[in-house]
Structures are given as C-alpha cells and as structure tokens.
Amino acid sequence: MIIKDIKIFVCSPGRNFVTVKIITDSGIYGLGDATLNGREMAVSAYLEEHVAPCLIGRDPQAIEDIWQYLYRGVYWRRGAVTMAAIAAIDMALWDIKGKIAEMPVYQLLGGRSRKGVNLYAHANGSDITDTLNNAQKLIGQGFKALRLQSAVPGLKVTYGVLGDKKDYYEQQGDRPLPPEEDWCTTKYFAMVEDLFKEARKHLGDKVHLLHDVHSRLTPVESARLGKLLEPYNLLFLEDASIAENQDNYKLIRQHTTTPLAIGETYNTIWDCKDLIQNQLIDYIRTAATHAGGITPMRRIADFANMFNVRTAPHGAPDLSPICFSAHLHLNTWAPNFGIQEYVGLGNEQMQQIFLQDIRVEEGMAYVSEQPGLGIDFNEEAAQQYPYKRSYLPVSRLEDGTLWHW
Ligand code: CS2
Ligand code: MG
C-alpha cells in the first residue's frame, strides 16, 4: 500500500478548520486536524508545499518513520505551524492503520482502560449569578465537572466570556484584525474568590470545579490565587502563569496545594519535560493537533504517568471534531487519563461536514467503535463554507502595555 494523494481543506463552518485527507492506492483514506487558530493558512501552505510532495509513494503504515522524517528530518524542529502539520499527518496515518486492522484506534494503543471519558463543560457568565445559573443548567444535563469563568467588573471584555457574541469571529465583525482586550489583576482578584465562594454555596461540594486563568498572572500572583482558592477545592487551576520558563511553576507549587494544569499551547514533550519530571503540575493539557499528533501524545501520557501527572486534553472550539475523536481514543486508553475539556459536538454546519457517532451522556463521552478514528469528512459540505481570515484577540494592561492573551 502507498500514499497516492494528500488533500488539504480549509473551511469555515462558523470558524476555520484545516483538515488533511491522506488517500492510499487501496482506496482507504485517513483524516487529520491541522487547525491553528489565526494562522490557518500558514499550516495549509506548509502541508501543501513542503510535506505532501515528500509523502507521495511512501508506506502509510510506517507512522513512526514518517513522524521522525517530518520532525527530526527537516532540521527546523518544533514550532506551532510545523507541529500542527505533523499532527494532522500523524492522525490521518493512525486512522488508516485502524481501518487496515479493522479496529478503533484505542485498540491499537493498548485497549480500553475505562468505560467512558469524563468531561468538563464550560459555565461562563456576564457576572457571578449568570455563571452559576449556567452552571446549574449544565448540572441538570448531567455534567459532573464545570469550568467557571465570569466577566471581571470594570474590564471591557474577559477571556472565556463573550457576552452576546457567539465566538471571537463575531467580536471582530467585518474588520478582521485582532480584537483588543484589557486586563487588570487587581480587578480580577476582587471577583475571583467570590465566584468560587458563591459556587460552593449554590452548587454544593459534589460537583468538580475548574478555572482557567489564561496566563494572565505572574508566578507570585498565581501562588496567591492558588492559596486563596484552596478552601473551594478545585479539580485544577489552568494556565495560571506562562511557563516558557518552566521554573516559574516551582514558586507557584511551593505555596499552594490547588492542583495545577497547563499545556494547551505546547508543541512537544520538551515544553513540559521539567514541569512533569519535577512534579510541578498535576494535569498536562496538550492537544493532539498542537503537540504533533497521536504518536507524541502517547509518549507524553506515558512520561507523565511516571510522575503522577494525569492528562486533560485541550478541547476548545478551535480544535476540529477530528482532534476531539483522536482525544477520545487516547483518553479511552491512557491509564493516567484525568478529564477532557468539552464544548459540545459543533454547530449544525460542522455536523454536516464532520460525520461522527460519538455519544455524550451524563457528562461522559463514548468513543466510536468504527475502525480508525471513526470520523468522516464531507468535502462538498465543506466547500460551502470557505475560509475567512480572522484572529484571536490580544490583551493589554490598562496603561496600554501588551500582556499575555
Ligand atoms: C481556552 C481556549 O479552552 C481553553 O482552555 O484556553 O479557548 C483558547 O483560548 C483557545 O483555544 C485559543 O485558540
Ligand atoms: Mg485554556
């Protein structure tokens, strides 16, 4: 069997997705997600111009060799664009291998470790009451773990809380330039403890609560926040501080027992090596699409397992359903799986394009039993929703200084 053709699709059913389809001479094909929000066309060009020509004629079953060829072989290692491109190829090859073996991918990884995959849903709100009302609705739908985010009074916009806008694209209107948001740590601290105090009062002790800081705090501020939230028993505090310098987390860890999670922007195991081996975090949140595919996600999971770190893959709306499927296979297998972020199975247009049979019930997702990843891609439907240039926002402090978004 050889790789006969590789097609790259960029469609926008509400938001942009980059999809790779590897077609073999046997007719079997595989699908992968290469979406990099705000930089989609860079990955598409990388795949089209630099990757696809090198893979035509190769054995699609040599997943490991192709991964090494695209990572080690090119000299220019790592980086978000490169790793999203490698990720999509890797996912598509696992999909093909599963179809050849007539087994779902989780079986190829080592088989089932659990009956279903625990999810956490997003409860966002324009104020604390609104957030808690939304949380109650999700609890009513059976969710047992919730990420709580509430707008910060006095700020124009707060990450994770879009008010009446359905996504960041709508926030940009017809002028596709990065929207500008503001940040003030003092105003945030004045809100955040009340959010969790009220949450425990109204939602009780049984529901798991999580919170995303989206890298807005310095390490010492993160340490203070972790301590402040200890009485409310979070499942984890996500992205408290940027960890380009992984040592940042030593300071945070020394001061708090609130569990810590990070990793949604990481491209390789090297980005989290020190965090994991020094047990500075509790959950690693890498995504198959941004960390180079299923092959390295499996390595990260095994490495993390040695240090009592669990996996909690990123599950934002800017990862395609193909990535979510890949995560469900990894999560069904990984002995140290923790929890999966979940924002629904996509809008109506997405459901016409990405065809899948994932079941979500009572806050758990159940992986497809179809051979491969168990997801299909409707090319004609995708063509109806062409690419639209768009950006993630940037963030500034109130004096105008550019801050982490
Ligand atoms: C967020 C993401 O889901 C999350 O945890 O941090 O929504 C993130 O902002 C986007 O994926 C950025 O592309
Ligand atoms: Mg996040």
Tab-separated table of N, CA and C and ligand atoms in Angstrom, residues 120 147 212 214 238-239 264 285 314 341, ligand 2:
chain	number	residue	atom	x	y	z
A	120	TYR	N	-15.361	17.912	31.238
A	120	TYR	CA	-15.787	19.127	31.945
A	120	TYR	C	-16.324	20.126	30.935
A	147	ARG	N	-16.050	24.132	34.327
A	147	ARG	CA	-15.091	25.246	34.362
A	147	ARG	C	-15.892	26.526	34.515
A	212	ASP	N	-9.878	28.645	34.439
A	212	ASP	CA	-8.787	28.955	33.509
A	212	ASP	C	-8.346	30.399	33.745
A	214	HIS	N	-5.887	31.692	31.965
A	214	HIS	CA	-5.418	32.097	30.633
A	214	HIS	C	-4.129	32.918	30.704
A	238	GLU	N	-6.089	26.251	35.745
A	238	GLU	CA	-5.425	26.096	34.453
A	238	GLU	C	-4.667	27.351	34.048
A	239	ASP	N	-3.496	27.153	33.449
A	239	ASP	CA	-2.702	28.238	32.858
A	239	ASP	C	-2.631	29.470	33.771
A	264	GLU	N	-1.982	23.695	26.818
A	264	GLU	CA	-2.753	23.718	25.564
A	264	GLU	C	-1.979	24.316	24.394
A	285	ARG	N	-2.128	19.386	29.592
A	285	ARG	CA	-3.277	19.673	28.730
A	285	ARG	C	-2.933	19.760	27.255
A	314	HIS	N	-6.798	19.557	25.836
A	314	HIS	CA	-7.473	20.790	25.426
A	314	HIS	C	-8.666	20.420	24.539
A	341	GLU	N	-11.683	18.381	28.322
A	341	GLU	CA	-12.465	19.611	28.131
A	341	GLU	C	-13.494	19.391	27.012
B	2	MG	MG	-7.290	27.291	28.440
